[in-house]
Short mmCIF file of C-alpha atoms in Angstrom, two decimals:
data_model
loop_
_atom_site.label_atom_id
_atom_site.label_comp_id
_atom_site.label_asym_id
_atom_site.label_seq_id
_atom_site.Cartn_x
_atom_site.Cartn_y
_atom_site.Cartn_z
CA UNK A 85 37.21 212.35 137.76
CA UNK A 86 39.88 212.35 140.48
CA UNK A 87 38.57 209.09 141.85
CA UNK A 88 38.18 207.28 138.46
CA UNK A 89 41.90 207.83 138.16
CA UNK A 90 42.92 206.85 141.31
CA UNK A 91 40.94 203.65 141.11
CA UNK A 92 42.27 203.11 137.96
CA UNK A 93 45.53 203.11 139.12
CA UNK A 94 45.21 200.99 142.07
CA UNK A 95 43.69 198.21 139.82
CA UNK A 96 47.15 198.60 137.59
CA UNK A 97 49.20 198.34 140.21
CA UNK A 98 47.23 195.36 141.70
CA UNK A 99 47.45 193.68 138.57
CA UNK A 100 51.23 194.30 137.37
CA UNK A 101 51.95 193.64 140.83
CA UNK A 102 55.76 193.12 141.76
CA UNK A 103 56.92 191.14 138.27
CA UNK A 104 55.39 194.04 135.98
CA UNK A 105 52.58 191.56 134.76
CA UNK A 106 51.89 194.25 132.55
CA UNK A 107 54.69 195.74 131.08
CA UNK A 108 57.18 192.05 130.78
CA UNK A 109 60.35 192.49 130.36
CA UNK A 110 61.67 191.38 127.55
CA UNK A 111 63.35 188.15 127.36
CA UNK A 112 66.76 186.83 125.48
CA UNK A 113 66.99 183.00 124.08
CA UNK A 114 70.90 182.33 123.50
CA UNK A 115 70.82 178.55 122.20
CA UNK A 116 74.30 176.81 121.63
CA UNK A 117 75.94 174.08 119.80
CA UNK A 118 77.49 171.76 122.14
CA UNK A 119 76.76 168.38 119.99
CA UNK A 120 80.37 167.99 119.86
CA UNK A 121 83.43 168.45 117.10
CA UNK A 122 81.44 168.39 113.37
CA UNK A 123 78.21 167.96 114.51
CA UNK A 124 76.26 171.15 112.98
CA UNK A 125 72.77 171.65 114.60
CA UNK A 126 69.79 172.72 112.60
CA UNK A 127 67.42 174.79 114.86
CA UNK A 128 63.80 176.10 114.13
CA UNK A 129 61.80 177.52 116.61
CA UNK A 130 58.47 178.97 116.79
CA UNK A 131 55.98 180.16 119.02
CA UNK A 132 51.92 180.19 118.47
CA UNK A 133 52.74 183.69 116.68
CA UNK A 134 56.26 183.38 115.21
CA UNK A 135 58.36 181.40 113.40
CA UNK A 136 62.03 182.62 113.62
CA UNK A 137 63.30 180.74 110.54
CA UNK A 138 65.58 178.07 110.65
CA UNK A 139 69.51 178.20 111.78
CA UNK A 140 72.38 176.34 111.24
CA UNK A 141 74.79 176.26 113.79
CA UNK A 142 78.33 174.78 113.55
CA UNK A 143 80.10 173.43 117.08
CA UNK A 144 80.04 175.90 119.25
CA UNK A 145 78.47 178.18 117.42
CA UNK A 146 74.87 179.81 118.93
CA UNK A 147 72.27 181.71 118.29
CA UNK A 148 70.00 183.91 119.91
CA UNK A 149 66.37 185.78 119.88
CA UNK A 150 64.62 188.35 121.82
CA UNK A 151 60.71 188.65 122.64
CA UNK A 152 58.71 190.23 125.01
CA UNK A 153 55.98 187.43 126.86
CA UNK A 154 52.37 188.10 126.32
CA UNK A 155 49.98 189.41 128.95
CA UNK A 156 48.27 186.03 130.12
CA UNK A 157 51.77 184.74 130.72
CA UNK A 158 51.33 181.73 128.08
CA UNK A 159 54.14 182.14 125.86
CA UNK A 160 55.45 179.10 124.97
CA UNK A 161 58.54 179.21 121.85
CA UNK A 162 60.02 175.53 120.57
CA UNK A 163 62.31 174.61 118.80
CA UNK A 164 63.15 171.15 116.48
CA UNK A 165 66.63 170.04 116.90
CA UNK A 166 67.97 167.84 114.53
CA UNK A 167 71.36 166.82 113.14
CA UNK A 168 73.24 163.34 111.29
CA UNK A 169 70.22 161.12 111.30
CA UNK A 170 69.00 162.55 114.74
CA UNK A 171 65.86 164.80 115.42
CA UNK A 172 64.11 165.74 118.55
CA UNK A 173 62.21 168.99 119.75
CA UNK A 174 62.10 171.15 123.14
CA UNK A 175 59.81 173.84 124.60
CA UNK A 176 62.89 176.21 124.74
CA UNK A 177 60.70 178.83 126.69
CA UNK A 178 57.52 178.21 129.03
CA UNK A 179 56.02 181.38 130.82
CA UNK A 180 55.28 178.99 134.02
CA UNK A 181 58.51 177.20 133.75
CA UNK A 182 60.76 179.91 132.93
CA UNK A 183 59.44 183.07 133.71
CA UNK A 184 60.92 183.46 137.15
CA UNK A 185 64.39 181.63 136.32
CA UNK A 186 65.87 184.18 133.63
CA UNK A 187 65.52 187.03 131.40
CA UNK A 188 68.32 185.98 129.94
CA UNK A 189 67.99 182.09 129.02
CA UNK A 190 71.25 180.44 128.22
CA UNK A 191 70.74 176.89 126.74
CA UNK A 192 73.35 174.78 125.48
CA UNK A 193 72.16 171.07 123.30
CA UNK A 194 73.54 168.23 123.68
CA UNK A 195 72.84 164.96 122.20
CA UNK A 196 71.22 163.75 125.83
CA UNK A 197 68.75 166.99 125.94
CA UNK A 198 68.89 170.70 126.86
CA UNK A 199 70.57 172.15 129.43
CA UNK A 200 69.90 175.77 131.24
CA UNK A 201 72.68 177.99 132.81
CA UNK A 202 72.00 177.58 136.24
CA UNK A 203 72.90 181.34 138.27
CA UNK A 204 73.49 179.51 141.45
CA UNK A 205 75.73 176.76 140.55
CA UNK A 206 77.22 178.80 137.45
CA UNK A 207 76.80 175.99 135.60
CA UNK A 208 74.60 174.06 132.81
CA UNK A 209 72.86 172.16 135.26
CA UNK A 210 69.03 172.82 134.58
CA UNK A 211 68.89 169.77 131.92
CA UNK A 212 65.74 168.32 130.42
CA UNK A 213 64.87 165.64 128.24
CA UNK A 214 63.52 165.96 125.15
CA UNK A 215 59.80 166.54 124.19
CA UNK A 216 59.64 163.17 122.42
#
């Protein structure tokens, strides 16, 4: 019984490993408005799972949402971005892009792409284009 347990254990740990494969940590999204003075952004994002509804933000203005990633490390939320007569999407959060950078990922938009809060620079500096 003793060594059932033990070996049970040992394959947890191998597979949680440093990262806590098993247990993830749960992750924050904080998405903001940088579009510029009157430009309100309309944001809905979704995963495989979820759809978290759609938001309108004013200038400035964010928005934010909380998950924990799955256990295969696929999770994958995006979001459509549009405002005036402009609409684009991103892939907001991507296990193997993102999983390592942040628990807490601070986006801001902009009318050129996304752009990620970089911890080493401490600035938005991590930009992408957009999906399209």
């Amino acid at each position: 019984m003793w060594a059932q347990i033990m070996l049970l254990m040992l394959v947890m740990s191998s597979v949680s490993g440093a990262t806590g494969f098993i247990l993830q940590k749960k992750r924050t999204i904080n998405i903001t408005n940088e579009l510029g003075t009157n430009n309100e952004l309309r944001l809905h994002c979704k995963s495989k799972n979820d759809d978290l509804g759609e938001q309108l933000l004013p200038y400035k203005g964010f928005w934010y949402f909380k998950f924990r990633p799955n256990f295969w490390g696929t999770t994958d939320f995006y979001c459509s971005m549009s405002w005036e007569q402009v609409s684009h999407s991103f892939d907001i959060y991507v296990d193997s892009r993102d999983d390592l950078k942040c628990f807490v990922c601070q986006w801001i938009i902009q009318a050129t792409g996304p752009c990620l809060w970089n911890k080493d620079t401490q600035q938005f500096d991590i930009c992408f284009p957009w999906n399209e």
